[in-house]
mmCIF file of C-alpha atoms and ligand atoms in Angstrom:
data_model
loop_
_atom_site.group_PDB
_atom_site.id
_atom_site.type_symbol
_atom_site.label_atom_id
_atom_site.label_comp_id
_atom_site.label_asym_id
_atom_site.label_seq_id
_atom_site.Cartn_x
_atom_site.Cartn_y
_atom_site.Cartn_z
ATOM 1 C CA UNK R 1 0.055 0.001 -0.115
ATOM 2 C CA UNK R 2 1.127 3.539 -0.455
ATOM 3 C CA UNK R 3 0.012 5.641 2.361
ATOM 4 C CA UNK R 4 0.489 9.529 2.585
ATOM 5 C CA UNK R 5 0.312 10.907 6.015
ATOM 6 C CA UNK R 6 0.104 14.752 6.228
ATOM 7 C CA UNK R 7 1.854 16.342 9.389
ATOM 8 C CA UNK R 8 1.942 19.753 10.781
ATOM 9 C CA UNK R 9 4.421 21.189 13.244
ATOM 10 C CA UNK R 10 2.793 23.106 16.099
ATOM 11 C CA UNK R 11 3.915 24.757 19.136
ATOM 12 C CA UNK R 12 4.377 22.347 22.214
ATOM 13 C CA UNK R 13 1.904 24.143 24.564
ATOM 14 C CA UNK R 14 -1.827 23.515 25.699
ATOM 15 C CA UNK R 15 -1.755 27.248 26.213
ATOM 16 C CA UNK R 16 -1.537 29.189 22.855
ATOM 17 C CA UNK R 17 -0.559 32.750 23.420
ATOM 18 C CA UNK R 18 -1.518 35.731 21.122
ATOM 19 C CA UNK R 19 0.445 38.799 20.642
ATOM 20 C CA UNK R 20 -2.125 41.478 21.268
ATOM 21 C CA UNK R 21 -0.497 43.986 19.023
ATOM 22 C CA UNK R 22 0.050 41.805 15.708
ATOM 23 C CA UNK R 23 -2.825 39.330 16.464
ATOM 24 C CA UNK R 24 -0.327 36.623 15.898
ATOM 25 C CA UNK R 25 0.751 33.387 17.666
ATOM 26 C CA UNK R 26 3.819 33.834 19.950
ATOM 27 C CA UNK R 27 5.972 31.112 18.849
ATOM 28 C CA UNK R 28 9.258 32.396 20.105
ATOM 29 C CA UNK R 29 10.678 30.218 22.840
ATOM 30 C CA UNK R 30 7.969 27.556 22.428
ATOM 31 C CA UNK R 31 9.499 24.236 21.316
ATOM 32 C CA UNK R 32 7.870 22.681 18.224
ATOM 33 C CA UNK R 33 6.415 19.151 18.163
ATOM 34 C CA UNK R 34 4.344 17.109 15.575
ATOM 35 C CA UNK R 35 0.613 17.840 16.129
ATOM 36 C CA UNK R 36 -0.528 15.111 18.354
ATOM 37 C CA UNK R 37 -3.346 13.713 16.278
ATOM 38 C CA UNK R 38 -1.006 13.476 13.476
ATOM 39 C CA UNK R 39 1.453 11.155 15.400
ATOM 40 C CA UNK R 40 -1.909 8.969 15.567
ATOM 41 C CA UNK R 41 -2.263 9.334 11.680
ATOM 42 C CA UNK R 42 1.534 8.155 11.283
ATOM 43 C CA UNK R 43 0.976 5.324 13.557
ATOM 44 C CA UNK R 44 -2.000 3.959 11.507
ATOM 45 C CA UNK R 45 -0.076 4.330 8.510
ATOM 46 C CA UNK R 46 2.841 2.199 9.807
ATOM 47 C CA UNK R 47 0.712 -0.284 11.214
ATOM 48 C CA UNK R 48 -0.972 -0.847 7.790
ATOM 49 C CA UNK R 49 2.263 -1.125 5.991
ATOM 50 C CA UNK R 50 3.593 -3.719 8.442
ATOM 51 C CA UNK R 51 0.446 -5.851 7.743
ATOM 52 C CA UNK R 52 0.068 -5.312 3.867
ATOM 53 C CA UNK R 53 3.459 -4.068 2.783
ATOM 54 C CA UNK R 54 4.110 -0.765 1.040
ATOM 55 C CA UNK R 55 5.607 2.508 2.238
ATOM 56 C CA UNK R 56 4.644 5.554 4.328
ATOM 57 C CA UNK R 57 5.511 9.040 2.899
ATOM 58 C CA UNK R 58 5.135 12.064 5.120
ATOM 59 C CA UNK R 59 4.407 15.479 3.966
ATOM 60 C CA UNK R 60 4.190 19.003 5.400
ATOM 61 C CA UNK R 61 3.767 22.474 4.170
ATOM 62 C CA UNK R 62 5.616 24.647 6.467
ATOM 63 C CA UNK R 63 8.675 26.830 6.906
ATOM 64 C CA UNK R 64 12.287 25.310 6.849
ATOM 65 C CA UNK R 65 12.007 24.313 10.577
ATOM 66 C CA UNK R 66 9.216 21.994 9.969
ATOM 67 C CA UNK R 67 11.814 19.631 8.664
ATOM 68 C CA UNK R 68 12.149 18.640 12.174
ATOM 69 C CA UNK R 69 8.842 17.151 12.393
ATOM 70 C CA UNK R 70 9.464 15.197 9.268
ATOM 71 C CA UNK R 71 12.552 13.691 10.960
ATOM 72 C CA UNK R 72 10.605 12.879 13.848
ATOM 73 C CA UNK R 73 8.161 11.154 11.655
ATOM 74 C CA UNK R 74 11.221 9.075 9.676
ATOM 75 C CA UNK R 75 12.281 7.974 13.216
ATOM 76 C CA UNK R 76 8.953 6.515 13.830
ATOM 77 C CA UNK R 77 9.428 4.502 10.974
ATOM 78 C CA UNK R 78 7.964 6.529 7.773
ATOM 79 C CA UNK R 79 9.931 5.573 4.600
ATOM 80 C CA UNK R 80 10.088 8.974 2.760
ATOM 81 C CA UNK R 81 9.671 12.647 3.763
ATOM 82 C CA UNK R 82 8.794 15.621 1.775
ATOM 83 C CA UNK R 83 8.812 19.332 2.943
ATOM 84 C CA UNK R 84 6.808 21.599 0.810
ATOM 85 C CA UNK R 85 7.989 25.245 1.606
ATOM 86 C CA UNK R 86 8.344 28.335 -0.548
ATOM 87 C CA UNK R 87 7.817 31.929 0.320
ATOM 88 C CA UNK R 88 4.555 31.852 -1.865
ATOM 89 C CA UNK R 89 2.911 29.876 0.746
ATOM 90 C CA UNK R 90 3.236 32.368 3.559
ATOM 91 C CA UNK R 91 0.033 33.548 4.983
ATOM 92 C CA UNK R 92 -1.998 30.597 3.717
ATOM 93 C CA UNK R 93 -5.605 29.640 5.083
ATOM 94 C CA UNK R 94 -6.918 26.244 5.246
ATOM 95 C CA UNK R 95 -8.298 26.520 1.444
ATOM 96 C CA UNK R 96 -4.813 27.470 0.409
ATOM 97 C CA UNK R 97 -3.206 24.896 2.480
ATOM 98 C CA UNK R 98 -5.146 22.092 1.248
ATOM 99 C CA UNK R 99 -4.830 23.167 -2.445
ATOM 100 C CA UNK R 100 -0.842 23.033 -1.850
ATOM 101 C CA UNK R 101 -1.169 19.624 -0.452
ATOM 102 C CA UNK R 102 -3.296 18.254 -3.054
ATOM 103 C CA UNK R 103 -1.030 19.569 -5.702
ATOM 104 C CA UNK R 104 1.958 17.683 -3.722
ATOM 105 C CA UNK R 105 -0.166 14.591 -3.704
ATOM 106 C CA UNK R 106 -0.627 14.870 -7.218
ATOM 107 C CA UNK R 107 2.987 15.068 -7.883
ATOM 108 C CA UNK R 108 3.775 11.886 -5.597
ATOM 109 C CA UNK R 109 1.235 10.093 -8.075
ATOM 110 C CA UNK R 110 -0.573 6.788 -7.107
ATOM 111 C CA UNK R 111 -1.633 6.154 -3.641
ATOM 112 C CA UNK R 112 -4.183 4.214 -1.618
ATOM 113 C CA UNK R 113 -4.696 6.118 1.303
ATOM 114 C CA UNK R 114 -4.013 9.549 2.853
ATOM 115 C CA UNK R 115 -4.130 10.208 6.689
ATOM 116 C CA UNK R 116 -4.650 13.464 8.547
ATOM 117 C CA UNK R 117 -5.015 14.262 12.082
ATOM 118 C CA UNK R 118 -8.695 15.427 12.879
ATOM 119 C CA UNK R 119 -7.317 19.000 13.669
ATOM 120 C CA UNK R 120 -4.129 20.976 14.572
ATOM 121 C CA UNK R 121 -3.474 22.072 18.073
ATOM 122 C CA UNK R 122 -2.683 25.569 16.893
ATOM 123 C CA UNK R 123 -4.959 26.530 13.904
ATOM 124 C CA UNK R 124 -7.576 24.143 15.364
ATOM 125 C CA UNK R 125 -10.209 24.224 12.266
ATOM 126 C CA UNK R 126 -10.127 20.580 11.321
ATOM 127 C CA UNK R 127 -10.732 21.824 7.870
ATOM 128 C CA UNK R 128 -7.318 20.679 5.838
ATOM 129 C CA UNK R 129 -8.250 16.928 5.902
ATOM 130 C CA UNK R 130 -11.544 17.444 4.326
ATOM 131 C CA UNK R 131 -10.445 20.200 2.141
ATOM 132 C CA UNK R 132 -7.558 17.930 0.831
ATOM 133 C CA UNK R 133 -10.048 15.206 0.041
ATOM 134 C CA UNK R 134 -12.345 17.642 -1.971
ATOM 135 C CA UNK R 135 -9.633 18.914 -3.986
ATOM 136 C CA UNK R 136 -8.609 15.454 -4.931
ATOM 137 C CA UNK R 137 -12.214 14.190 -5.434
ATOM 138 C CA UNK R 138 -11.832 11.268 -3.235
ATOM 139 C CA UNK R 139 -13.906 9.920 -0.377
ATOM 140 C CA UNK R 140 -13.183 10.902 3.339
ATOM 141 C CA UNK R 141 -13.865 9.402 6.658
ATOM 142 C CA UNK R 142 -13.198 11.640 9.606
ATOM 143 C CA UNK R 143 -12.679 10.883 13.288
ATOM 144 C CA UNK R 144 -11.564 7.442 12.838
ATOM 145 C CA UNK R 145 -11.065 5.086 15.964
ATOM 146 C CA UNK R 146 -10.535 1.891 14.290
ATOM 147 C CA UNK R 147 -9.493 0.638 10.833
ATOM 148 C CA UNK R 148 -11.754 -2.442 10.741
ATOM 149 C CA UNK R 149 -10.905 -4.053 7.250
ATOM 150 C CA UNK R 150 -8.695 -3.051 4.409
ATOM 151 C CA UNK R 151 -8.886 -4.932 0.982
ATOM 152 C CA UNK R 152 -7.462 -4.037 -2.389
ATOM 153 C CA UNK R 153 -10.327 -1.932 -3.221
ATOM 154 C CA UNK R 154 -12.088 -0.851 -0.097
ATOM 155 C CA UNK R 155 -11.793 0.113 3.646
ATOM 156 C CA UNK R 156 -14.068 -0.044 6.530
ATOM 157 C CA UNK R 157 -13.591 2.183 9.435
ATOM 158 C CA UNK R 158 -15.147 2.984 12.847
ATOM 159 C CA UNK R 159 -15.706 6.611 13.505
ATOM 160 C CA UNK R 160 -16.499 8.521 16.395
ATOM 161 C CA UNK R 161 -19.871 10.398 16.950
ATOM 162 C CA UNK R 162 -20.569 12.500 19.882
ATOM 163 C CA UNK R 163 -23.020 10.023 21.040
ATOM 164 C CA UNK R 164 -21.441 6.785 19.870
ATOM 165 C CA UNK R 165 -19.747 5.444 16.873
ATOM 166 C CA UNK R 166 -20.693 4.436 13.118
ATOM 167 C CA UNK R 167 -19.152 2.181 10.702
ATOM 168 C CA UNK R 168 -18.303 3.370 7.091
ATOM 169 C CA UNK R 169 -17.185 1.447 4.123
ATOM 170 C CA UNK R 170 -15.777 3.190 0.985
ATOM 171 C CA UNK R 171 -13.617 2.526 -1.871
ATOM 172 C CA UNK R 172 -9.856 3.474 -2.151
ATOM 173 C CA UNK R 173 -8.237 5.831 -2.641
ATOM 174 C CA UNK R 174 -9.437 7.759 0.320
ATOM 175 C CA UNK R 175 -8.573 10.071 3.085
ATOM 176 C CA UNK R 176 -9.112 9.417 6.890
ATOM 177 C CA UNK R 177 -8.677 11.702 9.769
ATOM 178 C CA UNK R 178 -7.374 10.264 13.038
ATOM 179 C CA UNK R 179 -8.365 10.884 16.697
ATOM 180 C CA UNK R 180 -6.368 9.717 19.543
ATOM 181 C CA UNK R 181 -8.471 6.821 20.442
ATOM 182 C CA UNK R 182 -7.290 5.314 17.076
ATOM 183 C CA UNK R 183 -3.768 3.922 18.429
ATOM 184 C CA UNK R 184 -0.915 4.528 20.746
ATOM 185 C CA UNK R 185 1.794 6.120 18.729
ATOM 186 C CA UNK R 186 5.171 4.551 18.872
ATOM 187 C CA UNK R 187 8.218 6.103 20.797
ATOM 188 C CA UNK R 188 11.175 5.922 18.497
ATOM 189 C CA UNK R 189 14.410 4.685 20.070
ATOM 190 C CA UNK R 190 17.814 6.400 19.901
ATOM 191 C CA UNK R 191 19.275 4.556 17.158
ATOM 192 C CA UNK R 192 16.053 5.435 14.823
ATOM 193 C CA UNK R 193 16.598 8.926 15.977
ATOM 194 C CA UNK R 194 19.948 9.025 14.842
ATOM 195 C CA UNK R 195 19.361 7.386 11.744
ATOM 196 C CA UNK R 196 16.538 9.792 10.973
ATOM 197 C CA UNK R 197 18.927 12.713 11.737
ATOM 198 C CA UNK R 198 21.005 11.854 8.494
ATOM 199 C CA UNK R 199 17.953 10.630 6.078
ATOM 200 C CA UNK R 200 16.957 12.568 3.224
ATOM 201 C CA UNK R 201 14.149 15.046 3.229
ATOM 202 C CA UNK R 202 13.038 15.967 0.018
ATOM 203 C CA UNK R 203 12.351 19.662 -0.500
ATOM 204 C CA UNK R 204 9.545 20.764 -2.787
ATOM 205 C CA UNK R 205 8.880 24.341 -3.879
ATOM 206 C CA UNK R 206 5.735 25.952 -5.537
ATOM 207 C CA UNK R 207 7.242 25.374 -8.873
ATOM 208 C CA UNK R 208 7.972 21.632 -8.182
ATOM 209 C CA UNK R 209 4.237 20.852 -7.570
ATOM 210 C CA UNK R 210 2.857 22.960 -10.250
ATOM 211 C CA UNK R 211 0.737 25.201 -8.091
ATOM 212 C CA UNK R 212 -0.566 28.328 -9.263
ATOM 213 C CA UNK R 213 0.750 31.261 -7.347
ATOM 214 C CA UNK R 214 -2.558 32.922 -7.035
ATOM 215 C CA UNK R 215 -4.129 29.830 -5.243
ATOM 216 C CA UNK R 216 -1.159 29.840 -2.747
ATOM 217 C CA UNK R 217 -0.513 31.895 0.435
ATOM 218 C CA UNK R 218 -2.205 35.154 1.152
ATOM 219 C CA UNK R 219 -3.254 35.586 -2.507
ATOM 220 C CA UNK R 220 -5.262 32.222 -2.541
ATOM 221 C CA UNK R 221 -6.506 32.737 0.879
ATOM 222 C CA UNK R 222 -10.089 33.987 0.806
ATOM 223 C CA UNK R 223 -10.356 34.130 4.865
ATOM 224 C CA UNK R 224 -9.533 37.167 6.566
ATOM 225 C CA UNK R 225 -9.065 37.012 10.301
ATOM 226 C CA UNK R 226 -11.032 40.210 11.917
ATOM 227 C CA UNK R 227 -9.583 40.007 15.307
ATOM 228 C CA UNK R 228 -7.544 37.440 17.277
ATOM 229 C CA UNK R 229 -7.612 37.439 21.030
ATOM 230 C CA UNK R 230 -7.026 35.515 24.073
ATOM 231 C CA UNK R 231 -10.522 35.261 26.077
ATOM 232 C CA UNK R 232 -10.481 36.957 29.354
ATOM 233 C CA UNK R 233 -11.680 35.333 32.403
ATOM 234 C CA UNK R 234 -15.241 36.610 33.160
ATOM 235 C CA UNK R 235 -15.640 35.310 36.809
ATOM 236 C CA UNK R 236 -12.850 34.572 39.330
ATOM 237 C CA UNK R 237 -13.279 31.137 40.720
ATOM 238 C CA UNK R 238 -13.143 30.579 44.592
ATOM 239 C CA UNK R 239 -11.266 27.822 46.194
ATOM 240 C CA UNK R 240 -12.816 26.366 49.532
ATOM 241 C CA UNK R 241 -10.357 25.294 51.845
ATOM 242 C CA UNK R 242 -10.673 22.783 54.763
ATOM 243 C CA UNK R 243 -8.880 20.142 56.297
ATOM 244 C CA UNK R 244 -11.180 17.318 55.278
ATOM 245 C CA UNK R 245 -13.645 16.682 52.242
ATOM 246 C CA UNK R 246 -16.673 16.964 54.825
ATOM 247 C CA UNK R 247 -15.441 20.517 56.358
ATOM 248 C CA UNK R 248 -15.201 21.772 52.521
ATOM 249 C CA UNK R 249 -18.433 20.452 51.722
ATOM 250 C CA UNK R 250 -19.978 22.415 54.930
ATOM 251 C CA UNK R 251 -18.314 25.472 53.926
ATOM 252 C CA UNK R 252 -19.684 24.923 50.464
ATOM 253 C CA UNK R 253 -23.376 24.531 51.526
ATOM 254 C CA UNK R 254 -23.023 27.488 54.002
ATOM 255 C CA UNK R 255 -21.862 29.831 51.001
ATOM 256 C CA UNK R 256 -24.634 28.567 48.863
ATOM 257 C CA UNK R 257 -26.994 29.269 51.746
ATOM 258 C CA UNK R 258 -25.718 32.705 52.148
ATOM 259 C CA UNK R 259 -26.124 33.324 48.504
ATOM 260 C CA UNK R 260 -29.705 32.002 48.729
ATOM 261 C CA UNK R 261 -28.866 29.252 46.074
ATOM 262 C CA UNK R 262 -30.018 26.837 48.528
HETATM 263 C C1 FAD V 301 -6.199 33.985 7.181
HETATM 264 C C2 FAD V 301 -5.111 32.955 7.688
HETATM 265 C C3 FAD V 301 -3.901 33.142 7.395
HETATM 266 C C4 FAD V 301 -3.041 32.245 8.045
HETATM 267 N N1 FAD V 301 -1.565 32.721 7.883
HETATM 268 C C5 FAD V 301 -0.731 31.881 8.142
HETATM 269 C C6 FAD V 301 0.833 32.300 8.040
HETATM 270 O O1 FAD V 301 1.099 33.166 7.708
HETATM 271 N N2 FAD V 301 1.661 31.281 8.633
HETATM 272 C C7 FAD V 301 1.120 30.065 9.176
HETATM 273 O O2 FAD V 301 2.135 29.281 9.669
HETATM 274 N N3 FAD V 301 -0.011 29.630 9.095
HETATM 275 C C8 FAD V 301 -1.009 30.781 8.878
HETATM 276 N N4 FAD V 301 -2.303 30.428 9.048
HETATM 277 C C9 FAD V 301 -2.685 28.972 9.606
HETATM 278 C C10 FAD V 301 -2.498 27.903 8.709
HETATM 279 O O3 FAD V 301 -2.626 28.064 7.316
HETATM 280 C C11 FAD V 301 -3.261 26.782 9.076
HETATM 281 O O4 FAD V 301 -2.699 26.522 10.408
HETATM 282 C C12 FAD V 301 -3.362 25.649 8.300
HETATM 283 O O5 FAD V 301 -4.033 25.870 7.020
HETATM 284 C C13 FAD V 301 -3.753 24.598 8.923
HETATM 285 O O6 FAD V 301 -4.899 24.650 9.372
HETATM 286 P P1 FAD V 301 -5.179 24.293 10.860
HETATM 287 O O7 FAD V 301 -4.236 24.464 11.688
HETATM 288 O O8 FAD V 301 -6.620 24.783 11.447
HETATM 289 O O9 FAD V 301 -5.370 22.747 10.533
HETATM 290 P P2 FAD V 301 -6.390 21.723 10.867
HETATM 291 O O10 FAD V 301 -7.331 21.719 9.642
HETATM 292 O O11 FAD V 301 -6.978 21.629 12.072
HETATM 293 O O12 FAD V 301 -5.480 20.458 10.527
HETATM 294 C C14 FAD V 301 -6.066 19.145 10.481
HETATM 295 C C15 FAD V 301 -5.103 18.195 9.823
HETATM 296 O O13 FAD V 301 -4.530 18.540 8.388
HETATM 297 C C16 FAD V 301 -3.175 18.324 8.288
HETATM 298 N N5 FAD V 301 -2.522 19.591 8.183
HETATM 299 C C17 FAD V 301 -2.801 20.925 8.526
HETATM 300 N N6 FAD V 301 -1.893 21.839 8.117
HETATM 301 C C18 FAD V 301 -1.003 21.219 7.500
HETATM 302 C C19 FAD V 301 0.095 21.275 6.658
HETATM 303 N N7 FAD V 301 0.496 22.623 6.739
HETATM 304 N N8 FAD V 301 1.129 20.463 6.215
HETATM 305 C C20 FAD V 301 0.774 19.299 6.363
HETATM 306 N N9 FAD V 301 -0.616 18.580 6.943
HETATM 307 C C21 FAD V 301 -1.245 19.772 7.293
HETATM 308 C C22 FAD V 301 -2.620 17.544 9.635
HETATM 309 O O14 FAD V 301 -2.866 16.305 9.386
HETATM 310 C C23 FAD V 301 -3.722 18.182 10.631
HETATM 311 O O15 FAD V 301 -3.916 17.110 11.768
HETATM 312 C C24 FAD V 301 -3.369 31.201 8.541
HETATM 313 C C25 FAD V 301 -4.796 30.716 8.610
HETATM 314 C C26 FAD V 301 -5.604 31.763 8.306
HETATM 315 C C27 FAD V 301 -7.103 31.447 8.373
#
């Protein structure tokens, strides 16, 4: 099987800070990692290749430093890594990002599956995977929690819903987005990391993938962000202290009585 995994390098933080003056993400001093859901996507690809044979190709559209995310994916066991990077991609929204990824996929050629994460920790839209499937005109199954069956022509996937799950079967090639329940991503050992440090990472530009300049970066991005801000805490919480749980509960009840809630 030929499996393509789209990964994004994101800041390693649960608390994304915004520069109030520029309205952009503060990345300085924040280390970067592979977007956690994309690690599930890589793991899913590796497991399928272990079972059926083939190769896992990881791709990312990003600045030169995104190469490290690709090396981390190679250390996990991916066979090939491609960095799609060009100044023309700066300022891309999700439409332009998924267009560029689609162009890169077209250049890779035949494939059976594309895996993405369900969403990125920083941009957080969850639009790139579905957008990519649309550009390529292939079926998509989002929020995958189990790859139940893969044949030469079809795949059956269990997908997460807010109140349960559903099982969907579709033809290949298709795109799947991964959630964390899909698997436990493997931790690469030191030897794999050392090998990945020296491995080749292919560098593709806008010209290489035959992308139209006016569909890339800022020019190809119809989204305009009116304002970006960190939400302010409206109500301060109060911590109820006490030696024991009983004492704390009694104090809480007193407070609720004083506030005439009880
Ligand atoms: C108006 C606008 C301007 C922007 N300008 C910039 C900018 O100048 N610089 C900048 O860095 N970002 C910029 N962004 C953000 C960037 O384009 C988005 O982060 C990107 O489109 C991915 O969207 P997301 O983070 O919401 O990913 P999601 O849609 O939440 O990601 C879902 C999955 O798609 C895949 N994926 C997402 N992004 C990539 C990628 N780049 N490569 C490979 N796979 C990917 C991953 O598998 C990921 O798990 C901008 C966004 C907007 C809306």
